[in-house]
Amino acid sequence: MRNQTVTPKAIPHIHPGRRSLIRSWQFLMLLLAILLIYGYGWRVTQINMGELFTKAHLIRPLLSSLVRPDLLTRDQEVQVARAPFLTGEGELPTLPPSTEGTSLNLSRTRGRIGDRLVVRGQGFRPNTEGVLWWENQIGQRLPMRRFKTDEQGRFTLEIAVPQTPGVEHVVIAEVSWPVGPLKPSETLKIVTERMIETVFLALMGTTIAVVVAVPLSFLGARNLMARNPVGFTIYLITRTVFNIARSIEPLIMATVFAVWVGIGPFAGVLALGVHSIAALGKLYSEQIESIDPGPIEAVMATGATPLQVVRYAVIPQIVPQFIAFTIYRWDINVRMSTVIGFVGGGGIGFILMQYINLLQWRQAATAVWAITLVVALMDYASAVIREKVI
Amino acid sequence: MEKLAFLEVEHLTKVYEDGTKALEDVSFKVERGEFVVIIGLSGSGKSTLLRCINRLVEPTSGKIYLDGVEVTALAPDELRRLRRQIGMIFQQFNLVKRASVLTNVLSGRLGYVPSIWSLVNYWPREEVQRAFLNLERVGIADKAYTRADQLSGGQQQRVGIARALMQEPKLILADEPVSALDPATSHSVLKYIEDLNREGITVLCSLHFLSLARRYGRRIIALKAGRIVFDGHPEEIDDRRFREIYGEEAVEVEIR
Ligand SMILES: Nc1ncnc2c1ncn2[C@@H]1O[C@H](COP(=O)(O)OP(=O)(O)OP(=O)(O)O)[C@@H](O)[C@H]1O
Ligand SMILES: [Mg+2]
């Protein structure tokens, strides 16, 4: 059978067999390069799927806290009783008075580390839970036992003297129970406060960006500026600044501003603002560049002044898109403002990081839920606004 | 000194920044009330010529007089006042698509109203009335509050005509006003322009099809590569002239 190629002239010199040989050789090289790249990538990023399972216990406290975030609390009524203990020579110290009616007795008041002693408490609220603490000379408290008082408000515990520095120690019994109605927890108050700060951080950053980016975007629009060398230079500079500023992540900017103006929301506002000026400025400029010159020509032809031309032929063509871009940027900034605190930019991220560092999982869970809720709400709100405006 | 015609174009030349010679030594006179059709191949300079007359395009050299005023010598402010008297109609209609038909028509009046009010889109009663009158003239008063881009092409061009009428123009420049329209709509739009001409407005209208030019023009100016190659009655364009204007291989098509 004859080989009937349709376009034999396109490859006049290379024999078909040679060509496929080169092809397969190139293909092998490509395959090898890809293998190398991903092999190296697997190693440097220390991918180890097994850890997801072997270290599952580390994430469990956070996950289980997610179902019971720290939201509500009740006032606590507390009864405290104290008793001194010495692990050396000296006088027994006098202690602040115990809650009225309660008392704590130790089977011995002197001893050494590891000695056993019996602790008896009485006069407490009956059938109530409490904690027995060991406080050393420098005020550090070790939890010894949890207990529950009996019907007469008494309890008896046997403990060993713990290994802790100092000579003068205090054994403390604390019995507490909730009273009064449920109310927002301290965490909830802090998280709410910080969440409000976060939303306003996004608002101020975005607003500053819009106010600055709108006028700048005209300088960055080629169709308006590139009419003479001076204009073209301004256009080039504006666009270059936009591109450079846009490529620096807000998180990195926040780190810089946190050094400059100190840790706090202002650093975050500056970081979001500067990044958004560049990002919005570029989008706005491109929108101005894409407007139809026809209406401008038509309005000019009626004898309108330049201001009227802008009002009747330019603005109607750019405003809806400007609003769309701004809402889009607002969405991004709300998300960004929730994490910018990680690098000192203020807002909820700052305390979320603190909670995690202190292993306060329920508090962290509260913050995580707040972020989720607010971001979802803001997304919904901007979707509604977008619908209305565009 | 001899009396100037209504519109005089003298030795008009336009060279664009990139070196394109769009018009070369173009001269002609138009008397008040004429309907002049400009024809020529794509790229022959029709749009450039029309835009030079209201200086949307700055002529490179040559002079233009309109009603005794030297257009080419006007300062920006005077130019704006002159532009008020020249209505312009475009191939692509050039309406502000997102604005209402009414706002588009009113924008034809921008040269006459105080700047401050117009900047907040506030229009005196009599101007709104004038806009509705002009919309009625072109038969689309019921669309006043529709967004311009929701109209058909023919309707949009009628908005364009109403906008030009708001200027109470002495002269109308129409740059291929029907090239984007189907034949039936083309005729209806050209008839509106013809009516305006009957009322005394001078019309300069570029057209793509010779058949339309023959039907509506009482005088035809033909451009070829930026030069006038014919200026006279439509009947004078015979086969030889036709090929001179459109090239050897062209065939005349009929638009009815
Ligand atoms: N802004 C401009 N810059 C450079 N050259 C231009 C510009 N506008 C038009 N030209 C050139 O000038 C010449 C005349 O163009 P013009 O638009 O006046 O022709 P036309 O007869 O209106 O063509 P058409 O029928 O396609 O509209 C063409 O060669 C065109 O490429
Ligand atoms: Mg043209």
XYZ file of C-alpha atoms and ligand atoms in Angstrom:
678
model
C 0.000 0.000 0.000
C 1.164 3.437 -0.841
C 1.705 5.966 1.883
C -0.390 8.955 0.920
C 0.584 11.935 3.004
C -1.459 15.012 2.415
C 1.237 17.562 3.206
C 4.537 16.005 2.220
C 6.138 19.409 1.600
C 5.862 20.536 5.183
C 8.643 18.180 6.326
C 10.767 17.669 3.289
C 14.116 16.608 4.729
C 13.507 14.417 7.725
C 12.676 10.777 7.203
C 9.531 9.735 9.110
C 11.404 7.016 10.999
C 14.114 9.421 12.171
C 11.497 11.882 13.247
C 9.701 9.499 15.543
C 13.066 8.438 16.975
C 13.858 12.040 17.905
C 10.364 12.389 19.261
C 10.662 9.372 21.544
C 14.104 10.477 22.720
C 12.719 13.932 23.574
C 9.792 12.292 25.279
C 12.093 10.211 27.474
C 14.077 13.290 28.470
C 10.871 15.101 29.332
C 9.678 12.151 31.419
C 12.987 12.016 33.258
C 12.878 15.760 33.975
C 9.346 15.509 35.324
C 10.301 12.570 37.539
C 13.269 14.504 38.900
C 11.214 17.604 39.635
C 8.475 15.767 41.486
C 10.871 13.440 43.242
C 12.760 16.393 44.626
C 9.499 18.146 45.457
C 8.292 15.135 47.442
C 11.482 15.204 49.466
C 11.852 18.915 50.232
C 8.247 19.285 51.264
C 8.681 16.254 53.560
C 5.500 14.602 52.403
C 4.675 11.751 54.744
C 1.093 10.600 54.491
C 1.542 8.204 57.395
C 1.870 11.099 59.813
C -1.733 12.005 59.118
C -2.640 8.802 60.994
C 0.208 8.300 63.462
C -0.133 11.841 64.758
C -3.912 11.990 64.738
C -3.981 12.289 68.534
C -2.367 15.728 68.289
C -5.257 17.250 66.387
C -7.975 15.502 68.388
C -8.223 18.155 71.146
C -8.789 20.893 68.585
C -11.292 18.869 66.583
C -13.250 17.792 69.624
C -13.226 21.374 70.859
C -14.848 22.455 67.637
C -18.102 20.840 68.728
C -18.007 22.606 72.082
C -16.560 26.079 71.570
C -16.314 28.370 74.569
C -19.446 30.452 74.118
C -21.509 30.642 77.275
C -20.688 30.603 80.933
C -22.274 31.126 84.344
C -20.907 32.937 87.343
C -18.936 30.725 89.696
C -19.352 30.752 93.453
C -16.069 29.706 95.015
C -15.045 28.493 98.461
C -11.345 28.418 99.235
C -9.540 26.928 102.205
C -5.764 26.901 102.771
C -3.279 25.057 104.940
C 0.532 25.572 105.177
C 3.164 22.850 104.756
C 6.944 23.010 105.210
C 9.593 20.838 103.569
C 12.352 22.233 105.797
C 13.116 24.268 108.911
C 11.113 27.374 109.792
C 7.987 28.906 111.162
C 4.638 28.035 109.637
C 3.554 31.110 107.639
C 0.275 32.893 108.236
C -2.055 32.639 105.275
C -4.935 34.720 103.972
C -8.142 33.601 105.692
C -10.190 30.711 104.291
C -13.766 31.219 103.137
C -15.957 31.592 106.174
C -17.043 28.287 107.685
C -14.573 26.162 105.738
C -11.339 24.683 106.992
C -8.556 22.457 105.749
C -6.523 20.112 107.964
C -3.365 18.252 107.073
C -2.353 15.038 108.869
C 1.112 16.610 109.229
C 2.477 20.101 108.496
C 6.120 19.201 107.905
C 7.724 16.546 105.753
C 9.776 15.751 102.700
C 9.095 15.180 99.042
C 7.279 11.907 98.588
C 5.873 11.775 102.140
C 2.230 10.865 102.252
C -0.301 13.015 103.998
C -4.029 13.024 104.488
C -5.996 16.164 103.658
C -9.358 16.748 105.325
C -11.705 19.509 104.426
C -15.005 20.512 106.009
C -17.626 23.180 106.007
C -17.865 23.222 102.203
C -21.018 23.134 100.067
C -22.314 19.551 100.077
C -22.100 17.336 96.957
C -20.007 19.833 95.043
C -16.910 19.351 92.920
C -13.607 20.927 93.758
C -9.891 20.920 93.033
C -6.999 20.456 95.423
C -3.944 22.561 94.520
C -0.355 22.536 95.735
C 1.169 26.017 95.661
C 4.936 26.303 96.043
C 6.994 29.132 97.416
C 7.100 31.053 94.147
C 3.339 30.902 93.685
C 3.173 28.121 91.073
C 0.130 25.927 91.437
C 0.060 22.208 90.722
C -3.309 20.493 90.427
C -3.282 17.498 92.834
C -6.738 16.003 92.764
C -10.327 16.561 91.765
C -12.832 15.682 94.452
C -16.452 15.895 95.410
C -17.731 16.861 98.863
C -20.074 14.516 100.722
C -23.514 15.247 102.167
C -21.983 17.090 105.100
C -19.689 19.172 102.902
C -16.554 17.220 103.847
C -13.871 15.414 101.909
C -10.777 13.364 102.669
C -7.870 12.846 100.294
C -4.517 11.180 100.569
C -1.687 12.743 98.608
C 2.086 12.584 98.334
C 4.235 15.717 98.738
C 5.069 16.671 95.144
C 8.509 17.497 93.837
C 8.504 21.255 93.634
C 11.008 23.963 94.635
C 10.948 25.969 97.851
C 10.368 25.248 101.530
C 7.086 26.983 102.286
C 4.094 25.440 100.541
C 0.338 25.934 100.701
C -2.305 23.291 100.131
C -5.424 24.881 98.684
C -8.900 23.400 98.330
C -11.224 25.157 95.941
C -14.862 24.214 95.650
C -16.869 25.974 92.994
C -20.293 25.752 91.434
C -22.144 27.786 88.840
C -24.796 30.254 89.896
C -27.123 32.590 88.086
C -28.143 32.566 84.414
C -26.053 31.654 81.359
C -24.125 34.561 79.881
C -21.571 35.110 77.129
C -18.187 33.793 78.083
C -15.132 36.003 78.370
C -13.788 34.305 75.243
C -16.943 35.101 73.315
C -16.628 38.749 74.325
C -12.986 38.933 73.267
C -13.638 37.093 70.012
C -16.594 39.337 69.164
C -14.562 42.433 69.882
C -11.705 41.213 67.719
C -14.052 40.095 64.965
C -15.535 43.595 64.798
C -12.016 44.949 64.647
C -11.326 42.468 61.836
C -14.287 43.549 59.723
C -13.400 47.198 60.164
C -9.812 46.388 59.307
C -11.049 45.026 55.984
C -13.377 47.991 55.546
C -10.719 50.631 56.189
C -8.145 48.831 54.038
C -10.577 48.497 51.143
C -11.885 52.058 51.440
C -8.430 53.583 51.516
C -7.552 51.470 48.497
C -10.594 52.603 46.514
C -10.050 56.270 47.322
C -6.440 56.113 46.161
C -6.835 53.623 43.315
C -9.647 55.426 41.472
C -7.638 58.547 40.592
C -4.426 56.556 40.076
C -6.152 54.179 37.678
C -6.680 57.021 35.222
C -2.923 57.602 35.238
C -2.444 53.902 34.537
C -4.795 53.780 31.550
C -2.884 53.613 28.321
C -5.643 54.971 26.094
C -5.811 58.186 28.143
C -2.154 58.662 28.968
C -0.127 57.410 26.007
C -0.854 60.466 23.872
C 2.468 62.172 24.513
C 5.862 61.121 25.920
C 5.215 62.642 29.370
C 1.871 60.882 29.675
C 3.363 57.638 28.469
C 6.100 57.850 31.098
C 3.540 58.469 33.849
C 1.522 55.522 32.553
C 4.574 53.261 32.617
C 5.584 54.308 36.131
C 2.047 53.867 37.476
C 1.687 50.419 35.988
C 5.109 49.320 37.182
C 4.352 50.451 40.731
C 1.012 48.628 40.566
C 2.671 45.444 39.382
C 5.408 45.482 41.986
C 3.099 46.347 44.887
C 0.594 43.750 43.715
C 3.150 40.988 43.770
C 3.970 41.521 47.451
C 1.566 39.483 49.527
C -0.385 41.421 52.186
C 0.997 39.065 54.841
C 4.531 40.113 53.987
C 3.538 43.777 53.881
C 1.889 43.391 57.285
C 5.145 42.034 58.715
C 6.947 45.100 57.427
C 4.311 47.548 58.646
C 4.179 45.813 62.042
C 7.851 46.640 62.433
C 7.218 50.181 61.202
C 4.089 51.277 63.085
C 3.990 48.514 65.684
C 1.910 45.368 66.004
C -1.789 46.090 65.737
C -4.690 46.705 63.388
C -3.119 49.831 61.869
C -0.318 47.716 60.418
C -2.985 45.432 58.963
C -4.944 48.337 57.464
C -1.786 49.635 55.805
C -0.868 46.229 54.431
C -4.317 45.504 53.033
C -4.596 49.084 51.773
C -1.322 49.166 49.879
C -1.803 45.746 48.316
C -5.393 46.564 47.358
C -4.436 49.923 45.829
C -2.187 48.062 43.429
C -4.598 45.224 42.758
C -7.608 47.502 42.256
C -5.586 50.100 40.391
C -4.589 47.550 37.790
C -8.137 46.222 37.369
C -9.589 49.744 37.200
C -6.963 50.826 34.658
C -7.710 47.864 32.445
C -11.396 48.651 32.646
C -10.746 52.237 31.577
C -8.609 50.946 28.715
C -11.390 48.705 27.501
C -14.063 51.380 27.223
C -15.655 52.014 23.855
C -14.309 55.287 22.366
C -17.464 55.649 20.259
C -19.682 57.285 22.891
C -16.818 59.592 23.881
C -16.524 60.759 20.300
C -20.289 61.164 20.048
C -20.600 63.243 23.226
C -17.595 65.340 22.234
C -19.255 66.009 18.876
C -22.268 67.588 20.600
C -20.070 70.388 21.935
C -19.804 69.022 25.468
C -17.033 70.143 27.833
C -14.365 67.613 28.843
C -16.028 67.213 32.262
C -19.360 66.493 30.604
C -17.671 63.976 28.339
C -16.290 62.163 31.388
C -19.674 62.278 33.111
C -21.777 61.094 30.162
C -19.450 58.872 28.148
C -16.709 57.591 30.475
C -18.279 57.085 33.898
C -21.322 55.089 32.732
C -18.921 52.705 31.046
C -16.694 52.132 34.064
C -18.790 52.445 37.223
C -20.553 49.042 37.186
C -17.264 47.220 36.637
C -15.515 49.336 39.267
C -18.179 48.324 41.780
C -17.844 44.663 40.834
C -14.063 44.783 41.266
C -14.407 46.568 44.593
C -16.803 43.990 46.001
C -14.491 41.246 44.833
C -11.585 42.946 46.588
C -13.680 43.416 49.727
C -14.330 39.664 49.812
C -10.624 38.960 49.575
C -9.792 41.535 52.240
C -12.302 40.110 54.713
C -10.563 36.739 54.392
C -7.147 38.325 54.532
C -7.978 40.373 57.622
C -8.774 37.205 59.569
C -5.234 35.888 59.184
C -3.243 39.093 58.985
C -3.074 39.050 62.802
C -0.781 36.017 62.576
C 1.982 38.358 61.509
C 1.067 41.245 63.800
C -1.574 42.948 61.700
C -4.325 42.984 64.323
C -7.771 41.455 64.172
C -8.965 37.998 65.142
C -5.896 36.220 63.782
C -3.785 37.614 66.580
C -5.790 36.022 69.388
C -6.435 32.844 67.434
C -2.701 32.370 67.260
C -2.405 33.076 70.986
C -5.088 30.539 71.869
C -3.371 27.909 69.748
C 0.018 28.620 71.282
C -1.422 28.305 74.786
C -3.245 25.089 73.798
C -6.559 26.741 74.681
C -8.495 24.626 72.243
C -12.026 25.597 73.181
C -11.146 29.275 72.890
C -9.424 28.621 69.573
C -12.538 26.782 68.412
C -14.622 29.842 69.262
C -12.387 32.023 67.116
C -12.446 29.524 64.237
C -16.239 29.432 64.289
C -16.430 33.222 64.422
C -14.182 33.504 61.370
C -16.217 30.947 59.455
C -19.478 32.631 60.333
C -18.385 36.180 59.527
C -16.692 35.267 56.246
C -19.789 33.354 55.146
C -22.036 36.263 56.144
C -19.904 38.799 54.300
C -19.831 36.581 51.223
C -23.588 36.398 51.273
C -23.934 40.151 51.771
C -21.653 40.990 48.874
C -23.460 38.497 46.652
C -26.717 40.306 47.409
C -25.157 43.713 46.736
C -23.564 42.479 43.522
C -26.956 41.226 42.347
C -28.521 44.615 43.069
C -25.859 46.811 41.523
C -24.695 45.012 38.417
C -14.215 89.464 -1.573
C -16.465 86.766 -2.934
C -19.213 85.352 -0.760
C -18.384 82.069 0.980
C -20.558 78.991 0.450
C -22.246 77.376 3.498
C -19.454 74.842 3.807
C -16.110 75.268 2.137
C -13.279 72.790 2.323
C -10.012 74.043 0.892
C -6.943 71.932 0.194
C -7.673 69.699 3.148
C -4.917 67.192 3.934
C -4.730 64.736 6.794
C -1.672 62.682 7.617
C -2.058 60.462 10.713
C 0.755 60.159 13.250
C 1.768 56.802 11.803
C 2.284 58.429 8.398
C -0.960 57.266 6.777
C -2.102 59.828 4.247
C -5.861 59.691 4.713
C -6.797 62.866 2.799
C -4.844 64.695 0.159
C -5.697 68.170 -1.100
C -9.456 67.804 -0.823
C -11.492 70.853 -1.854
C -15.238 71.269 -2.369
C -18.132 73.588 -1.545
C -21.557 72.738 -0.233
C -24.523 75.114 -0.393
C -27.073 75.405 2.368
C -29.717 72.655 2.175
C -27.783 70.222 0.006
C -27.783 66.435 0.548
C -24.285 65.316 -0.375
C -23.388 61.648 -0.351
C -19.752 60.670 0.018
C -18.749 57.319 -1.414
C -15.527 55.430 -1.722
C -13.870 52.151 -0.866
C -13.080 51.193 2.676
C -10.061 53.217 3.741
C -10.589 55.913 1.112
C -10.921 58.599 3.799
C -14.686 59.119 4.196
C -14.667 59.009 8.004
C -11.574 61.155 8.179
C -13.167 63.812 5.972
C -16.365 63.987 8.010
C -14.422 64.102 11.310
C -12.217 66.911 10.049
C -15.274 69.092 9.544
C -16.116 69.137 13.293
C -12.457 68.596 14.170
C -12.865 65.308 15.966
C -9.810 64.728 13.785
C -7.349 67.624 13.538
C -6.601 68.440 9.890
C -2.913 68.510 9.013
C -3.324 71.396 6.606
C -6.014 73.169 4.642
C -8.965 75.268 5.703
C -12.600 74.616 6.475
C -15.257 77.335 6.623
C -18.724 76.727 7.974
C -21.274 79.495 7.583
C -18.510 82.049 7.284
C -16.559 80.807 10.324
C -13.093 79.397 9.841
C -13.479 76.090 11.673
C -9.804 75.270 11.436
C -8.843 78.436 13.318
C -11.131 78.085 16.349
C -9.912 77.949 19.960
C -11.251 75.033 22.092
C -14.117 77.060 23.594
C -15.244 78.443 20.245
C -14.911 74.995 18.731
C -17.309 73.578 21.327
C -19.836 76.283 20.512
C -19.501 75.495 16.826
C -19.887 71.756 17.393
C -23.312 72.373 18.916
C -24.535 73.288 15.426
C -23.168 70.130 13.807
C -25.054 66.924 14.497
C -23.217 63.676 13.977
C -24.559 60.205 13.291
C -22.310 57.165 13.482
C -22.078 53.739 11.899
C -21.934 52.033 15.306
C -24.554 54.447 16.751
C -22.122 55.304 19.598
C -24.792 55.390 22.271
C -23.854 55.021 25.917
C -25.131 51.480 26.217
C -25.844 51.398 29.936
C -27.672 54.700 29.970
C -31.355 55.132 29.187
C -32.535 56.215 25.762
C -33.682 59.507 27.297
C -30.273 60.259 28.814
C -28.629 59.439 25.501
C -30.922 61.843 23.671
C -30.487 64.555 26.309
C -26.714 64.273 25.994
C -27.127 65.853 22.558
C -28.033 69.031 24.427
C -24.908 69.147 26.613
C -23.406 72.028 24.670
C -26.351 74.273 25.571
C -27.012 73.623 29.262
C -25.046 74.851 32.277
C -22.319 72.391 33.107
C -23.123 72.015 36.814
C -26.691 70.790 36.373
C -25.824 68.430 33.592
C -23.068 66.852 35.707
C -25.664 65.516 38.109
C -27.892 64.519 35.191
C -30.461 67.167 36.087
C -32.318 68.536 33.061
C -34.743 71.462 32.872
C -38.327 70.586 31.976
C -38.192 72.133 28.547
C -35.140 70.062 27.623
C -36.878 66.849 28.649
C -39.884 67.922 26.600
C -37.620 68.611 23.643
C -36.104 65.137 24.038
C -39.544 63.507 23.975
C -40.525 65.537 20.903
C -37.435 64.357 19.067
C -37.999 60.767 20.172
C -41.536 61.031 18.817
C -40.205 62.283 15.516
C -38.214 59.078 15.100
C -41.100 57.019 16.473
C -39.631 55.586 19.689
C -40.942 57.839 22.456
C -42.236 54.721 24.248
C -38.650 53.506 24.671
C -37.475 56.605 26.540
C -36.705 54.769 29.760
C -35.279 51.620 28.178
C -31.566 50.970 28.377
C -29.990 51.862 25.058
C -28.391 48.460 24.513
C -31.768 46.754 24.679
C -32.921 48.334 21.438
C -32.533 46.872 17.961
C -29.919 48.360 15.635
C -32.477 50.410 13.718
C -33.950 51.767 16.935
C -30.508 52.634 18.260
C -29.726 54.596 15.123
C -32.991 56.468 15.518
C -31.876 57.382 19.047
C -28.671 58.608 17.416
C -30.712 60.807 15.085
C -32.808 62.145 17.980
C -29.602 62.961 19.837
C -28.305 64.909 16.824
C -31.657 66.732 16.553
C -31.327 67.930 20.156
C -28.482 70.110 18.907
C -30.841 71.918 16.493
C -28.068 71.495 13.953
C -27.460 73.463 10.765
C -25.393 70.602 9.419
C -25.574 66.857 9.907
C -22.560 64.634 9.365
C -23.609 61.018 8.962
C -20.775 58.481 8.772
C -22.116 55.326 7.130
C -25.278 55.573 9.229
C -26.810 52.394 7.812
C -23.846 50.081 7.283
C -24.709 48.078 10.393
C -28.380 47.723 9.432
C -30.378 45.440 7.163
C -31.699 46.892 3.854
C -35.276 47.566 5.024
C -34.115 49.295 8.207
C -31.508 51.186 6.193
C -34.211 52.778 4.098
C -36.302 53.774 7.090
C -33.295 55.417 8.764
C -32.208 57.193 5.577
C -35.754 58.469 5.113
C -35.577 60.189 8.499
C -32.340 61.830 7.407
C -33.921 62.789 4.087
C -36.812 64.407 5.969
C -34.397 66.491 8.013
C -32.747 67.639 4.823
C -36.139 68.710 3.411
C -36.572 70.906 6.480
C -33.431 72.756 5.549
C -30.631 70.959 7.382
C -27.613 70.434 5.188
C -26.527 66.783 5.158
C -23.166 65.195 4.463
C -23.606 61.452 4.495
C -21.114 58.741 3.647
C -22.570 55.527 2.273
C -21.090 52.219 1.349
C -23.472 51.185 -1.397
C -23.728 53.162 -4.595
C -27.359 52.099 -5.031
C -28.241 53.851 -1.767
C -26.156 56.847 -2.797
C -28.037 57.071 -6.095
C -31.388 56.788 -4.360
C -30.784 59.461 -1.661
C -28.043 61.765 -2.894
C -28.633 64.675 -5.172
C -24.905 65.120 -5.357
C -22.160 62.533 -4.919
C -18.547 63.084 -3.958
C -16.337 60.047 -4.493
C -13.060 59.555 -2.661
C -10.276 57.268 -3.664
C -7.119 56.966 -1.587
C -7.817 60.330 0.021
C -8.477 62.261 -3.175
C -11.724 63.393 -4.764
C -12.185 61.426 -7.986
C -15.769 62.442 -8.719
C -18.047 65.287 -7.714
C -21.385 65.579 -9.466
C -24.864 64.193 -10.136
C -25.594 60.530 -9.410
C -26.697 59.953 -13.029
C -23.241 60.903 -14.233
C -21.750 57.810 -12.659
C -21.627 55.372 -15.562
C -19.751 52.088 -15.842
C -16.431 53.745 -16.547
C -16.716 56.161 -13.627
C -17.880 53.351 -11.377
C -14.767 51.330 -12.125
C -12.636 54.417 -11.587
C -14.028 54.802 -8.099
C -14.320 51.204 -6.972
C -11.606 49.492 -9.024
C -11.645 47.289 -12.108
C -13.043 44.169 -10.488
C -15.980 45.736 -8.679
C -19.569 44.862 -9.575
C -22.446 47.089 -8.604
C -24.873 45.438 -6.233
C -28.388 46.621 -5.697
C -29.822 47.379 -2.314
C -33.560 47.779 -2.484
N -6.504 57.036 13.954
C -5.849 56.658 12.833
N -4.521 56.507 12.844
C -3.854 56.115 11.753
N -4.434 55.845 10.583
C -5.773 55.971 10.495
C -6.554 56.360 11.631
N -7.854 56.407 11.242
C -7.874 56.051 9.939
N -6.630 55.792 9.478
C -6.254 55.414 8.118
O -6.656 56.457 7.267
C -7.180 55.936 6.067
C -8.599 56.445 5.862
O -9.422 55.910 6.878
P -10.959 56.268 7.024
O -11.430 55.604 8.270
O -11.138 57.721 6.902
O -11.568 55.552 5.764
P -13.097 55.228 5.420
O -13.299 55.617 4.023
O -13.966 55.818 6.454
O -13.108 53.652 5.517
P -14.310 52.696 5.990
O -15.254 52.597 4.857
O -13.624 51.415 6.272
O -14.910 53.325 7.199
C -7.095 54.431 6.171
O -5.950 53.986 5.530
C -6.973 54.187 7.644
O -6.242 53.025 7.880
Mg -15.272 55.016 7.946
